[in-house]
mmCIF file of C-alpha atoms in Angstrom:
data_model
loop_
_atom_site.group_PDB
_atom_site.id
_atom_site.type_symbol
_atom_site.label_atom_id
_atom_site.label_comp_id
_atom_site.label_asym_id
_atom_site.label_seq_id
_atom_site.Cartn_x
_atom_site.Cartn_y
_atom_site.Cartn_z
ATOM 1 C CA MET A 1239 67.808 -106.389 -32.065
ATOM 2 C CA LYS A 1240 69.659 -105.163 -35.104
ATOM 3 C CA LEU A 1241 71.258 -102.050 -33.649
ATOM 4 C CA LYS A 1242 74.446 -102.649 -35.557
ATOM 5 C CA ASN A 1243 75.487 -99.059 -35.990
ATOM 6 C CA LEU A 1244 76.287 -97.407 -32.658
ATOM 7 C CA PRO A 1245 79.842 -98.001 -31.440
ATOM 8 C CA LYS A 1246 80.050 -99.833 -28.125
ATOM 9 C CA LYS A 1247 82.775 -97.582 -26.705
ATOM 10 C CA LEU A 1248 81.266 -94.105 -26.881
ATOM 11 C CA GLY A 1249 83.811 -92.873 -24.363
ATOM 12 C CA HIS A 1250 86.595 -93.400 -26.911
ATOM 13 C CA TYR A 1251 85.435 -90.391 -28.943
ATOM 14 C CA ASN A 1252 86.788 -86.913 -28.269
ATOM 15 C CA LYS A 1253 83.387 -85.420 -29.013
ATOM 16 C CA ILE A 1254 79.905 -86.689 -29.781
ATOM 17 C CA TYR A 1255 77.371 -84.784 -31.873
ATOM 18 C CA LEU A 1256 73.653 -85.473 -32.129
ATOM 19 C CA ILE A 1257 71.361 -84.351 -34.949
ATOM 20 C CA SER A 1258 67.728 -85.093 -34.187
ATOM 21 C CA HIS A 1259 64.185 -84.012 -34.973
ATOM 22 C CA THR A 1260 62.443 -81.083 -33.303
ATOM 23 C CA ASP A 1261 59.540 -83.030 -31.786
ATOM 24 C CA LEU A 1262 59.268 -84.928 -28.491
ATOM 25 C CA ASP A 1263 60.788 -88.113 -29.908
ATOM 26 C CA GLY A 1264 63.590 -86.047 -31.427
ATOM 27 C CA VAL A 1265 64.524 -84.488 -28.104
ATOM 28 C CA GLY A 1266 64.152 -87.797 -26.245
ATOM 29 C CA PRO A 1267 67.491 -89.280 -27.424
ATOM 30 C CA SER A 1268 69.373 -86.260 -26.083
ATOM 31 C CA ILE A 1269 67.729 -86.706 -22.677
ATOM 32 C CA VAL A 1270 68.598 -90.420 -22.750
ATOM 33 C CA LEU A 1271 72.244 -89.725 -23.587
ATOM 34 C CA GLN A 1272 72.448 -87.155 -20.793
ATOM 35 C CA ALA A 1273 70.830 -89.581 -18.361
ATOM 36 C CA TYR A 1274 73.574 -92.087 -19.169
ATOM 37 C CA GLY A 1275 76.211 -89.429 -18.546
ATOM 38 C CA ILE A 1276 77.201 -89.239 -22.223
ATOM 39 C CA ALA A 1277 78.242 -85.682 -23.034
ATOM 40 C CA HIS A 1278 77.195 -84.502 -26.477
ATOM 41 C CA GLU A 1279 76.329 -81.436 -28.536
ATOM 42 C CA ALA A 1280 72.768 -81.573 -29.890
ATOM 43 C CA ASP A 1281 71.216 -79.876 -32.907
ATOM 44 C CA PHE A 1282 67.479 -80.223 -33.529
ATOM 45 C CA VAL A 1283 66.346 -79.732 -37.115
ATOM 46 C CA GLU A 1284 63.163 -79.985 -39.153
ATOM 47 C CA THR A 1285 62.788 -82.899 -41.559
ATOM 48 C CA ARG A 1286 63.234 -80.726 -44.629
ATOM 49 C CA LYS A 1287 66.593 -79.442 -43.354
ATOM 50 C CA VAL A 1288 68.180 -82.700 -42.248
ATOM 51 C CA ASP A 1289 70.320 -83.224 -45.368
ATOM 52 C CA GLU A 1290 71.699 -79.707 -45.114
ATOM 53 C CA ALA A 1291 72.441 -80.105 -41.391
ATOM 54 C CA VAL A 1292 74.146 -83.487 -41.807
ATOM 55 C CA LEU A 1293 76.327 -82.320 -44.695
ATOM 56 C CA ALA A 1294 77.395 -79.265 -42.701
ATOM 57 C CA ARG A 1295 78.360 -81.433 -39.732
ATOM 58 C CA LEU A 1296 80.199 -83.921 -41.958
ATOM 59 C CA ALA A 1297 82.305 -81.069 -43.325
ATOM 60 C CA GLU A 1298 83.300 -80.075 -39.778
ATOM 61 C CA LEU A 1299 83.683 -83.552 -38.255
ATOM 62 C CA GLU A 1300 87.225 -84.037 -36.984
ATOM 63 C CA ASP A 1301 89.236 -87.145 -36.296
ATOM 64 C CA ASN A 1302 87.941 -89.315 -33.450
ATOM 65 C CA GLU A 1303 84.521 -87.650 -33.410
ATOM 66 C CA LEU A 1304 81.110 -89.311 -33.619
ATOM 67 C CA LEU A 1305 77.860 -88.079 -35.165
ATOM 68 C CA ILE A 1306 74.593 -89.767 -34.146
ATOM 69 C CA ILE A 1307 71.443 -89.042 -36.179
ATOM 70 C CA THR A 1308 68.118 -89.934 -34.559
ATOM 71 C CA ASP A 1309 64.433 -89.696 -35.509
ATOM 72 C CA LEU A 1310 65.402 -88.455 -38.971
ATOM 73 C CA SER A 1311 66.220 -90.023 -42.321
ATOM 74 C CA VAL A 1312 68.591 -88.759 -44.992
ATOM 75 C CA SER A 1313 68.508 -88.854 -48.779
ATOM 76 C CA LYS A 1314 70.437 -91.484 -50.710
ATOM 77 C CA GLU A 1315 72.944 -88.840 -51.783
ATOM 78 C CA VAL A 1316 73.703 -87.922 -48.174
ATOM 79 C CA ALA A 1317 73.748 -91.601 -47.241
ATOM 80 C CA GLU A 1318 76.546 -92.135 -49.761
ATOM 81 C CA ALA A 1319 78.449 -89.195 -48.267
ATOM 82 C CA ILE A 1320 78.131 -90.774 -44.809
ATOM 83 C CA THR A 1321 79.416 -94.090 -46.160
ATOM 84 C CA THR A 1322 82.472 -92.312 -47.551
ATOM 85 C CA VAL A 1323 83.229 -90.695 -44.183
ATOM 86 C CA ASN A 1324 82.876 -94.007 -42.357
ATOM 87 C CA LYS A 1325 85.322 -95.702 -44.728
ATOM 88 C CA GLU A 1326 88.107 -93.232 -43.963
ATOM 89 C CA PRO A 1327 90.651 -94.551 -41.398
ATOM 90 C CA ASN A 1328 90.542 -91.526 -39.121
ATOM 91 C CA ALA A 1329 88.150 -92.714 -36.366
ATOM 92 C CA ARG A 1330 85.371 -90.432 -37.575
ATOM 93 C CA PHE A 1331 82.049 -92.209 -37.552
ATOM 94 C CA VAL A 1332 78.398 -91.476 -38.346
ATOM 95 C CA CYS A 1333 75.408 -93.628 -37.417
ATOM 96 C CA LEU A 1334 71.641 -93.292 -37.733
ATOM 97 C CA ILE A 1335 68.845 -94.668 -35.542
ATOM 98 C CA ASP A 1336 65.308 -94.147 -36.818
ATOM 99 C CA HIS A 1337 61.911 -95.837 -36.833
ATOM 100 C CA HIS A 1338 60.036 -94.479 -39.849
ATOM 101 C CA ALA A 1339 58.698 -97.046 -42.296
ATOM 102 C CA SER A 1340 59.143 -94.579 -45.144
ATOM 103 C CA ALA A 1341 62.946 -94.782 -44.735
ATOM 104 C CA LEU A 1342 63.506 -98.543 -44.661
ATOM 105 C CA TYR A 1343 65.844 -98.179 -47.665
ATOM 106 C CA LEU A 1344 68.493 -96.928 -45.231
ATOM 107 C CA ASN A 1345 68.839 -100.438 -43.806
ATOM 108 C CA ASP A 1346 70.931 -101.169 -46.904
ATOM 109 C CA TYR A 1347 73.705 -99.176 -45.199
ATOM 110 C CA ALA A 1348 75.789 -100.787 -42.464
ATOM 111 C CA TRP A 1349 75.705 -97.644 -40.287
ATOM 112 C CA ALA A 1350 71.897 -97.243 -40.271
ATOM 113 C CA SER A 1351 69.149 -98.933 -38.274
ATOM 114 C CA GLU A 1352 65.555 -98.280 -39.370
ATOM 115 C CA ILE A 1353 63.333 -100.253 -36.988
ATOM 116 C CA PRO A 1354 59.620 -99.322 -37.105
ATOM 117 C CA VAL A 1355 58.514 -102.384 -35.094
ATOM 118 C CA LEU A 1356 60.361 -104.670 -32.689
ATOM 119 C CA ASP A 1357 58.766 -107.738 -31.084
ATOM 120 C CA ASP A 1358 55.349 -106.537 -32.326
ATOM 121 C CA ILE A 1359 55.777 -103.198 -30.530
ATOM 122 C CA LYS A 1360 55.943 -99.940 -32.475
ATOM 123 C CA MET A 1361 59.249 -98.226 -31.852
ATOM 124 C CA SER A 1362 60.363 -94.655 -31.320
ATOM 125 C CA ALA A 1363 63.871 -93.264 -31.759
ATOM 126 C CA THR A 1364 64.027 -92.593 -28.019
ATOM 127 C CA THR A 1365 63.158 -96.225 -27.284
ATOM 128 C CA LEU A 1366 65.765 -97.550 -29.707
ATOM 129 C CA ILE A 1367 68.703 -95.571 -28.345
ATOM 130 C CA PHE A 1368 67.636 -96.404 -24.777
ATOM 131 C CA LYS A 1369 67.506 -100.103 -25.648
ATOM 132 C CA TYR A 1370 70.918 -99.972 -27.259
ATOM 133 C CA LEU A 1371 72.613 -98.342 -24.278
ATOM 134 C CA ASP A 1372 70.914 -100.700 -21.834
ATOM 135 C CA GLU A 1373 71.767 -103.839 -23.808
ATOM 136 C CA ALA A 1374 75.339 -102.631 -24.379
ATOM 137 C CA GLY A 1375 75.825 -102.572 -20.594
ATOM 138 C CA TYR A 1376 75.807 -98.831 -19.947
ATOM 139 C CA ALA A 1377 74.632 -97.731 -16.495
ATOM 140 C CA VAL A 1378 72.323 -94.757 -15.964
ATOM 141 C CA ASN A 1379 74.641 -92.071 -14.607
ATOM 142 C CA PRO A 1380 72.995 -88.615 -14.738
ATOM 143 C CA GLN A 1381 75.559 -85.836 -14.583
ATOM 144 C CA LEU A 1382 74.977 -82.114 -14.891
ATOM 145 C CA ALA A 1383 76.043 -80.757 -18.284
ATOM 146 C CA ASP A 1384 78.321 -78.210 -16.667
ATOM 147 C CA ASP A 1385 82.081 -78.224 -17.137
ATOM 148 C CA GLU A 1386 82.560 -77.060 -13.532
ATOM 149 C CA ALA A 1387 80.116 -79.539 -11.972
ATOM 150 C CA GLU A 1388 81.627 -82.294 -9.870
ATOM 151 C CA ILE A 1389 81.219 -85.902 -10.968
ATOM 152 C CA VAL A 1390 78.654 -87.613 -8.749
ATOM 153 C CA ASP A 1391 79.034 -91.273 -7.793
ATOM 154 C CA TYR A 1392 75.698 -93.000 -7.261
ATOM 155 C CA SER A 1393 74.941 -96.110 -5.285
ATOM 156 C CA PRO A 1394 73.526 -99.200 -7.042
ATOM 157 C CA GLN A 1395 70.173 -98.480 -5.381
ATOM 158 C CA GLN A 1396 70.107 -94.922 -6.730
ATOM 159 C CA THR A 1397 71.107 -96.124 -10.199
ATOM 160 C CA ALA A 1398 68.241 -98.640 -10.186
ATOM 161 C CA VAL A 1399 65.745 -95.903 -9.280
ATOM 162 C CA PHE A 1400 67.117 -93.606 -11.992
ATOM 163 C CA PHE A 1401 66.835 -96.400 -14.545
ATOM 164 C CA ASP A 1402 63.182 -97.020 -13.689
ATOM 165 C CA ARG A 1403 62.376 -93.314 -14.031
ATOM 166 C CA LEU A 1404 64.206 -93.061 -17.332
ATOM 167 C CA ALA A 1405 62.415 -96.167 -18.643
ATOM 168 C CA ARG A 1406 59.088 -94.583 -17.700
ATOM 169 C CA PHE A 1407 59.973 -91.383 -19.542
ATOM 170 C CA VAL A 1408 61.120 -93.337 -22.615
ATOM 171 C CA GLU A 1409 57.920 -95.368 -22.686
ATOM 172 C CA ASN A 1410 55.782 -92.230 -22.451
ATOM 173 C CA VAL A 1411 57.623 -90.801 -25.453
ATOM 174 C CA ARG A 1412 57.056 -94.024 -27.388
ATOM 175 C CA LEU A 1413 53.393 -94.164 -26.430
ATOM 176 C CA TYR A 1414 52.788 -90.653 -27.674
ATOM 177 C CA ASP A 1415 54.892 -90.828 -30.822
ATOM 178 C CA THR A 1416 53.245 -94.057 -31.981
ATOM 179 C CA TRP A 1417 49.804 -92.954 -30.743
ATOM 180 C CA ASP A 1418 49.586 -96.111 -28.613
ATOM 181 C CA TRP A 1419 48.690 -93.845 -25.703
ATOM 182 C CA HIS A 1420 45.269 -93.265 -27.245
ATOM 183 C CA ALA A 1421 44.436 -96.952 -27.598
ATOM 184 C CA LEU A 1422 45.773 -97.722 -24.113
ATOM 185 C CA LYS A 1423 44.292 -94.528 -22.609
ATOM 186 C CA ILE A 1424 47.540 -93.397 -20.971
ATOM 187 C CA GLN A 1425 46.955 -89.679 -20.596
ATOM 188 C CA GLN A 1426 50.363 -89.026 -19.023
ATOM 189 C CA ALA A 1427 52.053 -89.604 -22.382
ATOM 190 C CA ALA A 1428 49.843 -87.046 -24.111
ATOM 191 C CA ASP A 1429 50.394 -84.613 -21.244
ATOM 192 C CA LEU A 1430 54.147 -84.957 -21.663
ATOM 193 C CA ASN A 1431 53.861 -83.915 -25.312
ATOM 194 C CA THR A 1432 51.625 -80.985 -24.384
ATOM 195 C CA ILE A 1433 54.245 -79.712 -21.950
ATOM 196 C CA PHE A 1434 56.984 -80.223 -24.526
ATOM 197 C CA TYR A 1435 55.307 -77.744 -26.871
ATOM 198 C CA ALA A 1436 54.419 -75.357 -24.048
ATOM 199 C CA ARG A 1437 57.989 -74.936 -22.827
ATOM 200 C CA ARG A 1438 61.209 -73.738 -24.343
ATOM 201 C CA ARG A 1439 63.169 -76.768 -25.483
ATOM 202 C CA HIS A 1440 66.093 -76.280 -23.111
ATOM 203 C CA GLU A 1441 63.703 -75.842 -20.170
ATOM 204 C CA PHE A 1442 61.838 -79.020 -21.055
ATOM 205 C CA ILE A 1443 65.094 -80.975 -21.307
ATOM 206 C CA LYS A 1444 66.304 -79.608 -17.966
ATOM 207 C CA ASP A 1445 63.034 -80.437 -16.182
ATOM 208 C CA ARG A 1446 62.914 -83.997 -17.576
ATOM 209 C CA PHE A 1447 66.541 -84.516 -16.559
ATOM 210 C CA ASN A 1448 65.636 -83.300 -13.067
ATOM 211 C CA TYR A 1449 62.752 -85.805 -13.073
ATOM 212 C CA ILE A 1450 65.263 -88.641 -13.327
ATOM 213 C CA LEU A 1451 66.929 -87.272 -10.175
ATOM 214 C CA THR A 1452 63.811 -86.289 -8.210
ATOM 215 C CA GLY A 1453 60.929 -88.393 -9.534
ATOM 216 C CA GLN A 1454 58.780 -85.336 -10.379
ATOM 217 C CA LEU A 1455 57.720 -85.737 -14.008
ATOM 218 C CA PHE A 1456 55.639 -82.550 -14.083
ATOM 219 C CA THR A 1457 56.385 -79.314 -12.245
ATOM 220 C CA GLU A 1458 53.685 -77.236 -10.562
ATOM 221 C CA ALA A 1459 53.762 -74.881 -13.545
ATOM 222 C CA ASP A 1460 53.269 -77.890 -15.830
ATOM 223 C CA ASP A 1461 50.197 -79.023 -13.890
ATOM 224 C CA THR A 1462 48.684 -75.542 -14.109
ATOM 225 C CA TYR A 1463 49.262 -75.405 -17.843
ATOM 226 C CA LEU A 1464 47.809 -78.881 -18.412
ATOM 227 C CA THR A 1465 44.532 -77.848 -16.778
ATOM 228 C CA PHE A 1466 44.359 -74.790 -19.034
ATOM 229 C CA SER A 1467 45.400 -76.762 -22.130
ATOM 230 C CA LYS A 1468 42.693 -79.396 -21.778
ATOM 231 C CA ASP A 1469 40.031 -76.693 -21.672
ATOM 232 C CA GLU A 1470 41.541 -75.088 -24.781
ATOM 233 C CA LEU A 1471 41.737 -78.428 -26.589
ATOM 234 C CA ARG A 1472 38.007 -79.018 -26.151
ATOM 235 C CA LYS A 1473 37.326 -75.599 -27.679
ATOM 236 C CA VAL A 1474 39.674 -76.239 -30.609
ATOM 237 C CA LEU A 1475 38.154 -79.633 -31.408
ATOM 238 C CA LYS A 1476 34.643 -78.198 -31.413
ATOM 239 C CA LYS A 1477 35.668 -75.233 -33.570
ATOM 240 C CA LYS A 1478 37.620 -77.269 -36.132
ATOM 241 C CA GLU A 1479 34.807 -79.789 -36.552
ATOM 242 C CA LYS A 1480 32.779 -76.957 -38.042
ATOM 243 C CA GLN A 1481 35.623 -75.822 -40.297
ATOM 244 C CA LEU A 1482 36.474 -79.235 -41.771
ATOM 245 C CA VAL A 1483 35.991 -79.537 -45.532
ATOM 246 C CA ILE A 1484 36.038 -82.751 -47.540
ATOM 247 C CA VAL A 1485 38.023 -83.014 -50.764
ATOM 248 C CA LYS A 1486 36.202 -85.893 -52.438
ATOM 249 C CA ASP A 1487 37.638 -88.523 -54.790
ATOM 250 C CA TYR A 1488 41.085 -86.942 -54.911
ATOM 251 C CA SER A 1489 43.948 -88.943 -56.423
ATOM 252 C CA LEU A 1490 47.281 -88.894 -54.608
ATOM 253 C CA GLN A 1491 50.581 -90.478 -55.536
ATOM 254 C CA GLY A 1492 51.357 -93.457 -53.336
ATOM 255 C CA HIS A 1493 47.764 -94.691 -53.132
ATOM 256 C CA GLU A 1494 45.991 -96.687 -55.796
ATOM 257 C CA HIS A 1495 42.466 -95.317 -55.454
ATOM 258 C CA PRO A 1496 41.046 -91.774 -55.047
ATOM 259 C CA LEU A 1497 40.478 -90.699 -51.446
ATOM 260 C CA ASN A 1498 38.039 -88.558 -49.526
ATOM 261 C CA ILE A 1499 40.294 -86.193 -47.577
ATOM 262 C CA GLY A 1500 39.149 -84.138 -44.617
ATOM 263 C CA VAL A 1501 41.088 -80.853 -44.580
ATOM 264 C CA VAL A 1502 41.390 -78.260 -41.836
ATOM 265 C CA GLU A 1503 43.883 -75.481 -41.082
ATOM 266 C CA THR A 1504 45.619 -75.051 -37.722
ATOM 267 C CA ASP A 1505 49.023 -74.873 -36.022
ATOM 268 C CA SER A 1506 48.018 -76.356 -32.671
ATOM 269 C CA TYR A 1507 46.955 -79.735 -31.264
ATOM 270 C CA VAL A 1508 47.737 -81.369 -34.604
ATOM 271 C CA SER A 1509 47.831 -85.022 -33.534
ATOM 272 C CA GLU A 1510 44.888 -84.747 -31.162
ATOM 273 C CA LEU A 1511 42.823 -82.928 -33.780
ATOM 274 C CA GLY A 1512 43.764 -85.324 -36.574
ATOM 275 C CA ASN A 1513 42.786 -88.401 -34.592
ATOM 276 C CA HIS A 1514 39.579 -86.775 -33.331
ATOM 277 C CA LEU A 1515 38.406 -85.801 -36.813
ATOM 278 C CA ALA A 1516 39.377 -89.158 -38.330
ATOM 279 C CA GLU A 1517 37.264 -90.931 -35.723
ATOM 280 C CA LYS A 1518 34.319 -88.526 -35.765
ATOM 281 C CA PHE A 1519 34.009 -88.502 -39.549
ATOM 282 C CA ASP A 1520 34.964 -92.129 -40.082
ATOM 283 C CA GLY A 1521 32.953 -93.369 -43.061
ATOM 284 C CA ASP A 1522 32.915 -89.926 -44.654
ATOM 285 C CA ILE A 1523 36.677 -89.472 -45.002
ATOM 286 C CA ASP A 1524 39.664 -91.774 -45.480
ATOM 287 C CA CYS A 1525 42.210 -89.500 -43.839
ATOM 288 C CA VAL A 1526 42.732 -86.007 -42.448
ATOM 289 C CA PHE A 1527 45.146 -83.398 -43.825
ATOM 290 C CA ILE A 1528 45.926 -80.665 -41.303
ATOM 291 C CA VAL A 1529 47.339 -77.645 -43.117
ATOM 292 C CA SER A 1530 49.700 -75.096 -41.573
ATOM 293 C CA LEU A 1531 49.883 -72.088 -43.876
ATOM 294 C CA VAL A 1532 52.483 -70.439 -41.634
ATOM 295 C CA LYS A 1533 54.828 -73.434 -41.813
ATOM 296 C CA ASN A 1534 53.918 -74.546 -45.367
ATOM 297 C CA ARG A 1535 53.305 -78.010 -43.895
ATOM 298 C CA VAL A 1536 50.612 -80.650 -44.095
ATOM 299 C CA SER A 1537 50.220 -83.251 -41.337
ATOM 300 C CA LEU A 1538 48.562 -86.447 -42.564
ATOM 301 C CA ARG A 1539 46.509 -88.484 -40.091
ATOM 302 C CA SER A 1540 44.312 -91.581 -40.331
ATOM 303 C CA ILE A 1541 42.980 -94.505 -38.323
ATOM 304 C CA GLY A 1542 42.967 -98.136 -39.347
ATOM 305 C CA LYS A 1543 45.029 -99.762 -42.079
ATOM 306 C CA ALA A 1544 43.165 -98.818 -45.263
ATOM 307 C CA VAL A 1545 45.542 -95.955 -46.144
ATOM 308 C CA ASN A 1546 49.328 -95.989 -45.737
ATOM 309 C CA LEU A 1547 50.103 -92.319 -45.264
ATOM 310 C CA SER A 1548 53.863 -92.881 -45.162
ATOM 311 C CA GLU A 1549 53.749 -94.098 -48.766
ATOM 312 C CA ILE A 1550 51.765 -91.031 -49.802
ATOM 313 C CA ALA A 1551 54.053 -88.627 -47.944
ATOM 314 C CA LYS A 1552 57.151 -90.256 -49.439
ATOM 315 C CA HIS A 1553 55.901 -89.403 -52.942
ATOM 316 C CA TYR A 1554 55.733 -85.748 -51.897
ATOM 317 C CA ASN A 1555 59.233 -85.616 -50.370
ATOM 318 C CA GLY A 1556 57.909 -86.234 -46.868
ATOM 319 C CA GLY A 1557 57.670 -89.260 -44.649
ATOM 320 C CA GLY A 1558 56.505 -90.699 -41.370
ATOM 321 C CA HIS A 1559 54.298 -93.539 -40.202
ATOM 322 C CA PRO A 1560 51.349 -95.350 -41.847
ATOM 323 C CA ASN A 1561 48.841 -93.398 -39.725
ATOM 324 C CA ALA A 1562 50.833 -90.206 -39.123
ATOM 325 C CA SER A 1563 53.046 -88.545 -41.712
ATOM 326 C CA GLY A 1564 53.805 -85.140 -43.165
ATOM 327 C CA CYS A 1565 55.106 -83.167 -46.130
ATOM 328 C CA ASP A 1566 55.366 -79.593 -47.376
ATOM 329 C CA LEU A 1567 52.103 -78.078 -48.584
ATOM 330 C CA SER A 1568 53.829 -76.772 -51.717
ATOM 331 C CA GLU A 1569 54.744 -80.354 -52.714
ATOM 332 C CA LEU A 1570 51.046 -81.172 -53.138
ATOM 333 C CA GLY A 1571 50.757 -78.459 -55.784
ATOM 334 C CA MET A 1572 48.161 -75.883 -56.773
ATOM 335 C CA ASP A 1573 45.653 -78.508 -57.859
ATOM 336 C CA PHE A 1574 45.288 -79.551 -54.228
ATOM 337 C CA ILE A 1575 44.925 -75.929 -53.065
ATOM 338 C CA VAL A 1576 42.167 -75.364 -55.628
ATOM 339 C CA ALA A 1577 40.465 -78.601 -54.560
ATOM 340 C CA ILE A 1578 40.424 -77.369 -50.950
ATOM 341 C CA GLN A 1579 38.909 -74.039 -51.969
ATOM 342 C CA ASN A 1580 36.126 -75.822 -53.878
ATOM 343 C CA ALA A 1581 35.484 -78.472 -51.242
ATOM 344 C CA PRO A 1582 32.193 -78.528 -49.283
ATOM 345 C CA LYS A 1583 32.137 -78.379 -45.510
ATOM 346 C CA ALA A 1584 31.659 -81.619 -43.676
ATOM 347 C CA ILE A 1585 28.273 -82.223 -42.114
ATOM 348 C CA LYS A 1586 28.681 -82.489 -38.358
ATOM 349 C CA LYS A 1587 27.352 -85.758 -36.964
#
């Protein structure tokens, strides 16, 4: 595995910073680091703000400090700034671990690892950092992130149990982020993502850390919410089927031929809705664009290999995976907005 970028002696740094994405796979690396007893300060940022966040941290990075970037890519300009920092002989270092095919250009830099697939398995950022720490010989050593908390020494048997629980959590994150959960029908992974968006981020992180210690992946409150959420999801899917419109024969940068695009507006259940509509209207549409007017975002979803959405998103200053990507709605321009307004509703099958 070509994880060439993360220093082997993390304990040699006075302070470790993490900049990661705001979704489940973005939060996962922080939980993994905490599970290994690696103290760090985490900032979670949206894709469009990553360059700004990294440059701000670079300006503040002091000697003998480490910055880890996960589940995010940076522009070439910021990449050059990182290279400059890493060349300075002051023990400051920056590394990046990501898995998006749209950012493979970052593999040209010695401090970056972009690994979408490893051993024929689709990767997540959480999986990659977990694999690195395991293969580098780190032992799972969960410690409370409290300056006054006592250091706990665990037995080898306890450490083995903690490792198995952490590995299960990491795999659930990977399954959801790559959408492998749907093909393999592993509902627990989808449930984990549902709870992630239902809870405050710090509460979710705390409860998943406690899972490593106790073995309880979902709390009683989580189970109650999941029952409610599944009922709501069925209602949303049925409602959005009726609202779907089809923008026919629309040309997009990054794809050679015009596409039939199913478009619907919502801020909830984006991945579930995108996959559901792509399957239900397969043959009528090539992909689904889920618009969030509140966030000025478009989530791109498809099934199969006919359309590489990451290539399309990259041309509109976005990125992601071949079947799941995103960009700002404004990047698509007014022509696309007008096309949506003029598009006919899909005929429900």
